């Protein structure tokens, strides 16, 4: 019966998404998000930014980190949402310099090589978004249909096909319009579950704020430092956020980033409370917390949490696919700038992302850590140019890029014997912190030396 409620409610969300998507598709709407020749307004941009950033993986990450590391863990993940402030700053600087995208700016300074290095990181980011959100879908349906061995796989295929269907019809314009509906539905469904939680006799805001989690708060504070180190460059490698920074006027865009910050941060913190509360009650961790919640809450609250996750997964999938189409068509020119060209790209990314769910890794934070570390090559470059007005030579840019890719690979392969010998003998998040510091030191050293040589 529980599974029927989840499927029926999610079916309604999908139906609304199809009804909201534009009936007629145009090339400009598909790649630039325009509807009837007009740019999206402030409300559309804010809700689209928020719903594509509080995606299913992020909600689960916030809750899981809260469970293990208490308030520090959830706060650490919420710190990534400072990306809206740094992202707004980056977009403002790029538009001030006449750039129409991050690739446009990098191409003017570092040519095709500079663009290619960036595009590799962006493509991996988009692929990880498709993979991670489909993975959460699989985990949800495996939890609600434990008696059906293939439930997770079938759900992944079904959501992939449904999400691809309306995304491929309208591209970015479809993503923007459906994001609004999906965000409103998310806030309504999740809001009901959150109100239930905070009105329970065993809920204490003081205990939530002071919680040490099931494993102690230390690693949560370590992750907070990691997030603060990564947060300046993190939005620049996220094409979903960056694409929305160039489709409206500057004032609307600036305000959308500001409002998206506080709204998304509140959602992430609120969802993290469910994980913290589970740890405070001494509940055993099972199945990415899904099975844990099933035993803690009434069925309708559990259904509300699952539907919240499914809605956020769907909203992120369509945005990731539309950004993938723009990347491959407008930036890489791997396909013609036609509706068919964009749709083919979407199909390819959905297939590749779905295939990665067979990989077997269910550690949701790993994708954030790896892509966030890889993006850090942009931090020294952007600080040098935007803050100090320096000119960064190509070799310094590539040195920073190489250090970031090496760091990301080291964290991803940390359990390989050869890599483990190089990394400190410490918990994985402390290893990640050491890697991030290394990446920034190498990058800033290269940029500083290169900028001085240019000045001379």
Short mmCIF file of C-alpha atoms in Angstrom, two decimals:
data_model
loop_
_atom_site.label_atom_id
_atom_site.label_comp_id
_atom_site.label_asym_id
_atom_site.label_seq_id
_atom_site.Cartn_x
_atom_site.Cartn_y
_atom_site.Cartn_z
CA UNK A 1 0.00 0.00 0.00
CA UNK A 2 2.84 2.39 0.85
CA UNK A 3 4.40 1.88 -2.57
CA UNK A 4 1.06 2.66 -4.25
CA UNK A 5 0.82 5.99 -2.45
CA UNK A 6 4.37 6.92 -3.49
CA UNK A 7 3.82 5.91 -7.11
CA UNK A 8 0.42 7.61 -7.35
CA UNK A 9 1.63 10.88 -5.82
CA UNK A 10 4.74 10.93 -7.96
CA UNK A 11 2.60 10.16 -11.00
CA UNK A 12 0.61 13.32 -10.32
CA UNK A 13 3.85 15.32 -10.19
CA UNK A 14 4.97 13.88 -13.53
CA UNK A 15 1.57 14.65 -15.06
CA UNK A 16 1.77 18.28 -13.90
CA UNK A 17 5.28 18.48 -15.37
CA UNK A 18 4.01 17.34 -18.76
CA UNK A 19 1.10 19.77 -18.64
CA UNK A 20 3.37 22.66 -17.64
CA UNK A 21 5.99 22.06 -20.33
CA UNK A 22 5.57 24.36 -23.38
CA UNK A 23 3.34 22.96 -26.11
CA UNK A 24 5.56 24.32 -28.88
CA UNK A 25 9.33 24.09 -28.87
CA UNK A 26 11.72 26.55 -30.49
CA UNK A 27 15.49 26.51 -30.85
CA UNK A 28 15.86 29.69 -28.76
CA UNK A 29 13.59 28.33 -26.05
CA UNK A 30 15.39 24.98 -26.07
CA UNK A 31 18.88 26.42 -25.56
CA UNK A 32 18.26 29.90 -24.04
CA UNK A 33 15.09 29.36 -22.02
CA UNK A 34 13.01 32.03 -23.76
CA UNK A 35 9.25 31.59 -23.93
CA UNK A 36 7.45 33.61 -26.61
CA UNK A 37 10.66 35.60 -27.04
CA UNK A 38 10.76 36.75 -23.40
CA UNK A 39 13.31 36.02 -20.68
CA UNK A 40 12.07 34.41 -17.43
CA UNK A 41 11.05 36.65 -14.54
CA UNK A 42 12.45 36.85 -11.00
CA UNK A 43 10.06 34.31 -9.44
CA UNK A 44 10.72 31.75 -12.17
CA UNK A 45 14.48 32.18 -11.88
CA UNK A 46 14.49 31.91 -8.08
CA UNK A 47 12.34 28.79 -7.93
CA UNK A 48 14.26 27.21 -10.81
CA UNK A 49 17.61 27.89 -9.13
CA UNK A 50 16.42 26.51 -5.82
CA UNK A 51 14.71 23.37 -7.07
CA UNK A 52 17.68 22.41 -9.25
CA UNK A 53 20.09 22.88 -6.35
CA UNK A 54 18.17 21.19 -3.55
CA UNK A 55 18.11 18.06 -5.64
CA UNK A 56 17.56 14.56 -4.26
CA UNK A 57 21.24 13.85 -3.71
CA UNK A 58 21.70 17.06 -1.73
CA UNK A 59 18.68 16.41 0.46
CA UNK A 60 19.93 12.92 1.27
CA UNK A 61 23.49 14.19 1.82
CA UNK A 62 22.23 16.79 4.29
CA UNK A 63 20.22 14.20 6.22
CA UNK A 64 22.98 11.56 6.20
CA UNK A 65 25.67 14.02 7.29
CA UNK A 66 23.29 15.25 9.99
CA UNK A 67 22.75 11.71 11.19
CA UNK A 68 26.45 10.93 11.48
CA UNK A 69 27.90 14.32 12.48
CA UNK A 70 24.99 16.19 14.00
CA UNK A 71 24.36 19.88 13.40
CA UNK A 72 27.94 20.31 12.16
CA UNK A 73 27.34 17.83 9.33
CA UNK A 74 24.17 19.47 8.06
CA UNK A 75 25.71 22.93 8.47
CA UNK A 76 28.71 21.79 6.42
CA UNK A 77 26.50 20.74 3.54
CA UNK A 78 24.40 23.90 3.81
CA UNK A 79 27.64 25.88 3.44
CA UNK A 80 27.81 24.75 -0.18
CA UNK A 81 24.74 26.92 -0.77
CA UNK A 82 26.88 29.99 -0.24
CA UNK A 83 27.59 29.13 -3.88
CA UNK A 84 24.61 31.29 -4.77
CA UNK A 85 26.42 34.31 -3.38
CA UNK A 86 29.77 33.47 -4.98
CA UNK A 87 27.97 32.39 -8.15
CA UNK A 88 26.13 35.70 -8.34
CA UNK A 89 29.47 37.50 -7.94
CA UNK A 90 31.07 35.41 -10.70
CA UNK A 91 28.17 35.97 -13.10
CA UNK A 92 28.29 39.70 -12.38
CA UNK A 93 32.02 39.84 -13.13
CA UNK A 94 31.64 37.84 -16.34
CA UNK A 95 28.78 40.01 -17.61
CA UNK A 96 30.72 43.15 -16.67
CA UNK A 97 33.45 41.92 -19.01
CA UNK A 98 31.02 41.22 -21.82
CA UNK A 99 31.15 37.43 -21.54
CA UNK A 100 28.05 35.39 -22.32
CA UNK A 101 29.22 32.29 -20.43
CA UNK A 102 32.16 30.94 -18.44
CA UNK A 103 33.43 29.28 -21.62
CA UNK A 104 33.23 32.61 -23.44
CA UNK A 105 35.41 34.27 -20.80
CA UNK A 106 37.92 31.42 -20.62
CA UNK A 107 38.15 31.28 -24.41
CA UNK A 108 39.03 34.95 -24.59
CA UNK A 109 41.84 34.48 -22.05
CA UNK A 110 43.09 30.94 -22.58
CA UNK A 111 41.78 29.93 -25.98
CA UNK A 112 40.50 26.50 -26.91
CA UNK A 113 42.80 24.75 -24.44
CA UNK A 114 41.40 26.74 -21.53
CA UNK A 115 37.84 26.08 -22.61
CA UNK A 116 38.48 22.38 -23.11
CA UNK A 117 39.92 21.94 -19.61
CA UNK A 118 36.84 23.59 -18.14
CA UNK A 119 34.41 21.68 -20.33
CA UNK A 120 35.84 18.34 -19.19
CA UNK A 121 35.02 19.21 -15.58
CA UNK A 122 31.57 20.51 -16.53
CA UNK A 123 30.70 17.37 -18.51
CA UNK A 124 31.70 15.19 -15.56
CA UNK A 125 29.60 17.38 -13.25
CA UNK A 126 26.51 17.00 -15.44
CA UNK A 127 27.01 13.26 -15.76
CA UNK A 128 27.31 12.94 -11.98
CA UNK A 129 24.03 14.88 -11.56
CA UNK A 130 22.14 12.48 -13.80
CA UNK A 131 23.76 9.48 -12.12
CA UNK A 132 23.25 10.61 -8.52
CA UNK A 133 19.60 11.59 -8.87
CA UNK A 134 18.69 8.40 -10.70
CA UNK A 135 20.53 6.52 -7.96
CA UNK A 136 18.35 8.13 -5.27
CA UNK A 137 15.27 7.13 -7.26
CA UNK A 138 16.51 3.54 -7.26
CA UNK A 139 17.21 3.63 -3.52
CA UNK A 140 13.73 4.97 -2.78
CA UNK A 141 11.87 2.30 -4.70
CA UNK A 142 14.14 -0.44 -3.38
CA UNK A 143 13.17 0.72 0.12
CA UNK A 144 9.40 0.82 -0.49
CA UNK A 145 9.34 -2.41 -2.52
CA UNK A 146 11.87 -4.62 -0.71
CA UNK A 147 10.10 -7.79 -1.86
CA UNK A 148 10.74 -6.88 -5.51
CA UNK A 149 14.41 -7.38 -6.38
CA UNK A 150 14.33 -5.29 -9.55
CA UNK A 151 12.21 -2.42 -8.15
CA UNK A 152 15.10 0.04 -8.04
CA UNK A 153 16.23 -0.69 -11.58
CA UNK A 154 12.72 -0.49 -13.01
CA UNK A 155 12.12 2.81 -11.22
CA UNK A 156 15.36 4.26 -12.58
CA UNK A 157 14.38 3.30 -16.13
CA UNK A 158 10.84 4.67 -15.72
CA UNK A 159 11.92 8.02 -14.25
CA UNK A 160 14.70 8.34 -16.83
CA UNK A 161 12.23 7.84 -19.68
CA UNK A 162 9.58 10.16 -18.22
CA UNK A 163 12.08 12.88 -17.35
CA UNK A 164 13.69 12.64 -20.76
CA UNK A 165 10.31 12.81 -22.50
CA UNK A 166 9.31 16.31 -21.39
CA UNK A 167 12.90 17.58 -21.12
CA UNK A 168 13.65 16.65 -24.73
CA UNK A 169 10.48 18.34 -25.88
CA UNK A 170 11.20 21.85 -24.62
CA UNK A 171 14.81 21.94 -23.37
CA UNK A 172 15.66 24.82 -21.02
CA UNK A 173 12.25 26.49 -21.46
CA UNK A 174 10.57 23.26 -20.31
CA UNK A 175 12.98 22.96 -17.37
CA UNK A 176 12.27 26.53 -16.21
CA UNK A 177 8.50 26.18 -16.38
CA UNK A 178 8.34 22.76 -14.76
CA UNK A 179 10.82 23.83 -12.06
CA UNK A 180 8.28 26.34 -10.76
CA UNK A 181 5.53 23.74 -10.44
CA UNK A 182 7.88 21.15 -8.98
CA UNK A 183 9.28 23.60 -6.42
CA UNK A 184 5.82 24.65 -5.24
CA UNK A 185 4.83 20.99 -4.89
CA UNK A 186 8.07 20.22 -3.06
CA UNK A 187 7.56 23.04 -0.55
CA UNK A 188 3.97 21.97 0.09
CA UNK A 189 4.72 18.27 0.58
CA UNK A 190 7.92 18.72 2.53
CA UNK A 191 6.44 21.56 4.59
CA UNK A 192 3.72 19.23 5.90
CA UNK A 193 6.30 16.61 6.92
CA UNK A 194 8.52 19.22 8.62
CA UNK A 195 5.61 20.71 10.60
CA UNK A 196 4.76 17.22 11.84
CA UNK A 197 8.35 16.68 12.98
CA UNK A 198 8.77 19.92 14.93
CA UNK A 199 5.42 19.51 16.71
CA UNK A 200 6.29 16.10 18.17
CA UNK A 201 6.82 15.86 21.96
CA UNK A 202 10.29 14.31 21.55
CA UNK A 203 11.52 17.10 19.24
CA UNK A 204 13.85 19.70 20.76
CA UNK A 205 15.45 22.50 18.76
CA UNK A 206 18.16 22.78 21.44
CA UNK A 207 19.04 19.11 21.07
CA UNK A 208 19.10 19.50 17.28
CA UNK A 209 21.44 22.50 17.45
CA UNK A 210 23.81 20.83 19.91
CA UNK A 211 23.67 17.30 18.46
CA UNK A 212 26.97 15.49 17.97
CA UNK A 213 25.42 12.89 15.64
CA UNK A 214 25.97 9.14 15.71
CA UNK A 215 29.73 9.44 15.05
CA UNK A 216 30.68 12.72 16.71
CA UNK A 217 30.83 16.22 15.24
CA UNK A 218 34.56 16.38 14.38
CA UNK A 219 34.23 15.22 10.77
CA UNK A 220 31.30 17.59 10.31
CA UNK A 221 33.48 20.56 11.22
CA UNK A 222 36.20 19.24 8.89
CA UNK A 223 33.65 19.11 6.08
CA UNK A 224 32.57 22.67 6.87
CA UNK A 225 36.15 23.85 6.26
CA UNK A 226 36.24 21.84 3.01
CA UNK A 227 32.99 23.44 1.87
CA UNK A 228 34.29 26.94 2.59
CA UNK A 229 37.46 26.19 0.59
CA UNK A 230 35.46 24.88 -2.37
CA UNK A 231 32.54 27.28 -2.35
CA UNK A 232 34.13 30.08 -4.39
CA UNK A 233 34.81 27.91 -7.43
CA UNK A 234 31.98 25.41 -6.92
CA UNK A 235 29.22 27.38 -8.71
CA UNK A 236 31.46 28.15 -11.69
CA UNK A 237 31.63 24.49 -12.65
CA UNK A 238 27.90 23.99 -12.28
CA UNK A 239 26.37 24.74 -15.70
CA UNK A 240 22.81 24.57 -14.36
CA UNK A 241 23.48 27.60 -12.14
CA UNK A 242 25.69 29.39 -14.67
CA UNK A 243 23.21 28.93 -17.53
CA UNK A 244 20.58 30.72 -15.46
CA UNK A 245 22.95 33.63 -14.89
CA UNK A 246 22.82 34.83 -18.49
CA UNK A 247 19.18 34.58 -19.57
CA UNK A 248 17.66 37.62 -17.78
CA UNK A 249 18.69 41.22 -17.16
CA UNK A 250 21.40 41.93 -14.58
CA UNK A 251 19.14 43.23 -11.81
CA UNK A 252 16.76 40.27 -12.07
CA UNK A 253 19.69 37.86 -12.17
CA UNK A 254 21.41 39.42 -9.14
CA UNK A 255 18.22 39.32 -7.07
CA UNK A 256 17.49 35.74 -8.12
CA UNK A 257 20.84 34.57 -6.75
CA UNK A 258 20.28 36.35 -3.43
CA UNK A 259 16.79 34.93 -2.88
CA UNK A 260 17.82 31.46 -4.08
CA UNK A 261 20.55 31.42 -1.42
CA UNK A 262 18.39 31.86 1.67
CA UNK A 263 15.51 29.73 0.38
CA UNK A 264 17.68 26.77 -0.65
CA UNK A 265 19.79 26.95 2.53
CA UNK A 266 16.64 26.81 4.67
CA UNK A 267 15.39 23.76 2.76
CA UNK A 268 18.71 21.94 3.15
CA UNK A 269 18.93 22.73 6.87
CA UNK A 270 15.33 21.64 7.41
CA UNK A 271 15.83 18.33 5.62
CA UNK A 272 19.02 17.75 7.58
CA UNK A 273 17.00 18.01 10.80
CA UNK A 274 15.32 14.69 9.90
CA UNK A 275 18.71 13.00 9.92
CA UNK A 276 19.85 14.70 13.13
CA UNK A 277 16.59 13.78 14.87
CA UNK A 278 17.03 10.13 13.89
CA UNK A 279 20.49 10.08 15.48
CA UNK A 280 19.22 11.84 18.62
CA UNK A 281 16.61 9.13 19.06
CA UNK A 282 19.27 6.45 18.68
CA UNK A 283 17.71 4.99 15.52
CA UNK A 284 19.89 2.53 13.63
CA UNK A 285 21.15 3.69 10.23
CA UNK A 286 19.59 1.64 7.44
CA UNK A 287 19.40 2.09 3.68
CA UNK A 288 20.53 5.72 3.24
CA UNK A 289 18.20 6.55 6.19
CA UNK A 290 15.13 5.59 4.16
CA UNK A 291 14.40 2.40 6.08
CA UNK A 292 15.24 4.24 9.31
CA UNK A 293 12.59 6.86 8.60
CA UNK A 294 10.05 4.19 7.69
CA UNK A 295 10.22 2.93 11.26
CA UNK A 296 10.25 6.39 12.87
CA UNK A 297 7.35 8.19 11.21
CA UNK A 298 3.73 7.51 10.27
CA UNK A 299 3.26 6.25 6.71
CA UNK A 300 1.99 9.58 5.39
CA UNK A 301 5.06 11.45 6.68
CA UNK A 302 7.36 8.85 5.17
CA UNK A 303 5.51 9.13 1.86
CA UNK A 304 5.85 12.93 1.99
CA UNK A 305 9.62 12.64 2.49
CA UNK A 306 9.97 10.18 -0.38
CA UNK A 307 7.86 12.28 -2.74
CA UNK A 308 9.95 15.34 -1.81
CA UNK A 309 13.06 13.44 -2.86
CA UNK A 310 11.47 12.20 -6.09
CA UNK A 311 10.27 15.68 -7.07
CA UNK A 312 13.72 17.15 -6.48
CA UNK A 313 15.29 14.32 -8.50
CA UNK A 314 12.98 14.95 -11.44
CA UNK A 315 13.56 18.71 -11.38
CA UNK A 316 17.32 18.26 -11.41
CA UNK A 317 17.28 15.72 -14.22
CA UNK A 318 15.53 18.04 -16.66
CA UNK A 319 17.86 20.94 -15.83
CA UNK A 320 20.98 18.78 -16.09
CA UNK A 321 19.84 17.49 -19.48
CA UNK A 322 19.10 20.98 -20.82
CA UNK A 323 22.54 22.19 -19.67
CA UNK A 324 24.16 19.13 -21.25
CA UNK A 325 22.45 19.97 -24.53
CA UNK A 326 23.65 23.58 -24.40
CA UNK A 327 27.19 22.49 -23.51
CA UNK A 328 27.53 19.99 -26.34
CA UNK A 329 25.69 22.04 -28.96
CA UNK A 330 26.57 25.67 -28.27
CA UNK A 331 29.98 25.34 -26.60
CA UNK A 332 31.51 22.14 -27.95
CA UNK A 333 29.59 22.15 -31.25
CA UNK A 334 29.38 18.36 -31.21
CA UNK A 335 25.84 18.45 -32.61
CA UNK A 336 23.90 20.87 -34.84
CA UNK A 337 22.03 23.74 -33.15
CA UNK A 338 18.66 22.20 -33.78
CA UNK A 339 15.99 20.63 -31.64
CA UNK A 340 17.08 17.20 -32.83
CA UNK A 341 20.73 17.96 -32.03
CA UNK A 342 19.87 18.93 -28.47
CA UNK A 343 17.58 15.96 -28.00
CA UNK A 344 20.24 13.48 -29.13
CA UNK A 345 22.65 14.91 -26.54
CA UNK A 346 20.01 14.51 -23.82
CA UNK A 347 19.45 10.87 -24.72
CA UNK A 348 23.19 10.16 -24.60
CA UNK A 349 23.64 11.79 -21.18
CA UNK A 350 20.61 10.01 -19.75
CA UNK A 351 21.88 6.64 -20.99
CA UNK A 352 25.39 7.23 -19.62
CA UNK A 353 24.07 8.48 -16.27
CA UNK A 354 21.72 5.53 -16.00
CA UNK A 355 24.53 3.12 -16.82
CA UNK A 356 26.61 4.54 -13.96
CA UNK A 357 23.92 3.49 -11.46
CA UNK A 358 25.04 -0.08 -12.16
CA UNK A 359 28.51 0.81 -10.86
CA UNK A 360 27.59 -0.08 -7.29
CA UNK A 361 28.82 3.03 -5.41
CA UNK A 362 26.02 4.48 -3.26
CA UNK A 363 28.11 7.04 -1.35
CA UNK A 364 26.27 10.15 -2.45
CA UNK A 365 28.73 12.71 -1.09
CA UNK A 366 31.62 11.31 -3.16
CA UNK A 367 30.33 12.92 -6.36
CA UNK A 368 30.16 16.31 -4.61
CA UNK A 369 33.66 15.92 -3.17
CA UNK A 370 35.24 14.84 -6.45
CA UNK A 371 33.61 17.46 -8.68
CA UNK A 372 34.06 20.18 -6.04
CA UNK A 373 37.78 19.40 -5.80
CA UNK A 374 38.15 19.36 -9.58
CA UNK A 375 36.50 22.79 -9.82
CA UNK A 376 39.04 24.37 -7.45
CA UNK A 377 41.46 25.09 -10.30
CA UNK A 378 39.25 28.10 -11.04
CA UNK A 379 39.63 29.68 -7.58
CA UNK A 380 43.18 31.08 -8.01
CA UNK A 381 42.41 32.17 -11.56
CA UNK A 382 39.19 34.01 -10.70
CA UNK A 383 40.65 35.63 -7.58
CA UNK A 384 43.63 36.85 -9.59
CA UNK A 385 41.51 38.30 -12.40
CA UNK A 386 38.34 39.47 -10.64
CA UNK A 387 39.82 40.71 -7.37
CA UNK A 388 43.34 41.88 -8.28
CA UNK A 389 43.01 42.46 -12.01
CA UNK A 390 46.05 40.31 -12.77
CA UNK A 391 46.78 38.60 -16.07
CA UNK A 392 47.19 34.83 -15.65
CA UNK A 393 49.43 33.01 -18.18
CA UNK A 394 48.37 29.75 -19.79
CA UNK A 395 50.95 27.61 -17.96
CA UNK A 396 49.71 28.83 -14.57
CA UNK A 397 46.10 28.07 -15.54
CA UNK A 398 47.04 24.57 -16.66
CA UNK A 399 49.14 23.99 -13.55
CA UNK A 400 46.17 24.87 -11.36
CA UNK A 401 43.96 22.62 -13.48
CA UNK A 402 46.40 19.73 -13.24
CA UNK A 403 46.64 20.03 -9.44
CA UNK A 404 42.83 20.04 -9.10
CA UNK A 405 42.34 17.01 -11.35
CA UNK A 406 45.12 15.18 -9.52
CA UNK A 407 43.47 16.02 -6.19
CA UNK A 408 40.04 14.88 -7.37
CA UNK A 409 41.50 11.62 -8.66
CA UNK A 410 43.38 11.07 -5.38
CA UNK A 411 40.18 11.36 -3.35
CA UNK A 412 38.24 9.15 -5.76
CA UNK A 413 40.98 6.48 -5.70
CA UNK A 414 41.87 6.92 -2.03
CA UNK A 415 41.41 3.21 -1.28
CA UNK A 416 43.89 2.14 -3.98
CA UNK A 417 47.10 1.03 -2.27
CA UNK A 418 49.40 3.32 -4.26
CA UNK A 419 47.26 6.39 -3.54
CA UNK A 420 46.70 5.45 0.11
CA UNK A 421 50.47 5.58 0.68
CA UNK A 422 50.55 9.24 -0.35
CA UNK A 423 47.51 10.40 1.62
CA UNK A 424 47.65 10.84 5.40
CA UNK A 425 46.40 7.97 7.55
CA UNK A 426 43.21 9.73 8.63
CA UNK A 427 39.42 9.63 8.10
CA UNK A 428 38.42 10.30 4.49
CA UNK A 429 37.12 13.81 5.09
CA UNK A 430 40.39 14.84 6.71
CA UNK A 431 42.12 13.40 3.65
CA UNK A 432 39.82 15.52 1.51
CA UNK A 433 40.76 18.63 3.49
CA UNK A 434 44.48 17.95 2.96
CA UNK A 435 43.85 17.46 -0.77
CA UNK A 436 41.92 20.75 -1.03
CA UNK A 437 44.68 22.68 0.73
CA UNK A 438 47.27 21.11 -1.61
CA UNK A 439 45.24 22.05 -4.70
CA UNK A 440 44.85 25.67 -3.59
CA UNK A 441 48.51 26.06 -2.57
CA UNK A 442 49.73 24.78 -5.95
CA UNK A 443 47.18 26.84 -7.87
CA UNK A 444 47.82 30.10 -6.04
CA UNK A 445 51.59 29.60 -6.21
CA UNK A 446 51.45 29.11 -9.99
CA UNK A 447 49.13 32.06 -10.53
CA UNK A 448 51.18 34.34 -8.26
CA UNK A 449 54.45 33.45 -9.99
CA UNK A 450 52.87 33.72 -13.44
CA UNK A 451 51.21 37.05 -12.70
CA UNK A 452 54.51 38.52 -11.48
CA UNK A 453 56.33 37.37 -14.60
CA UNK A 454 53.63 38.93 -16.79
CA UNK A 455 53.94 42.17 -14.82
CA UNK A 456 57.72 42.18 -15.30
#
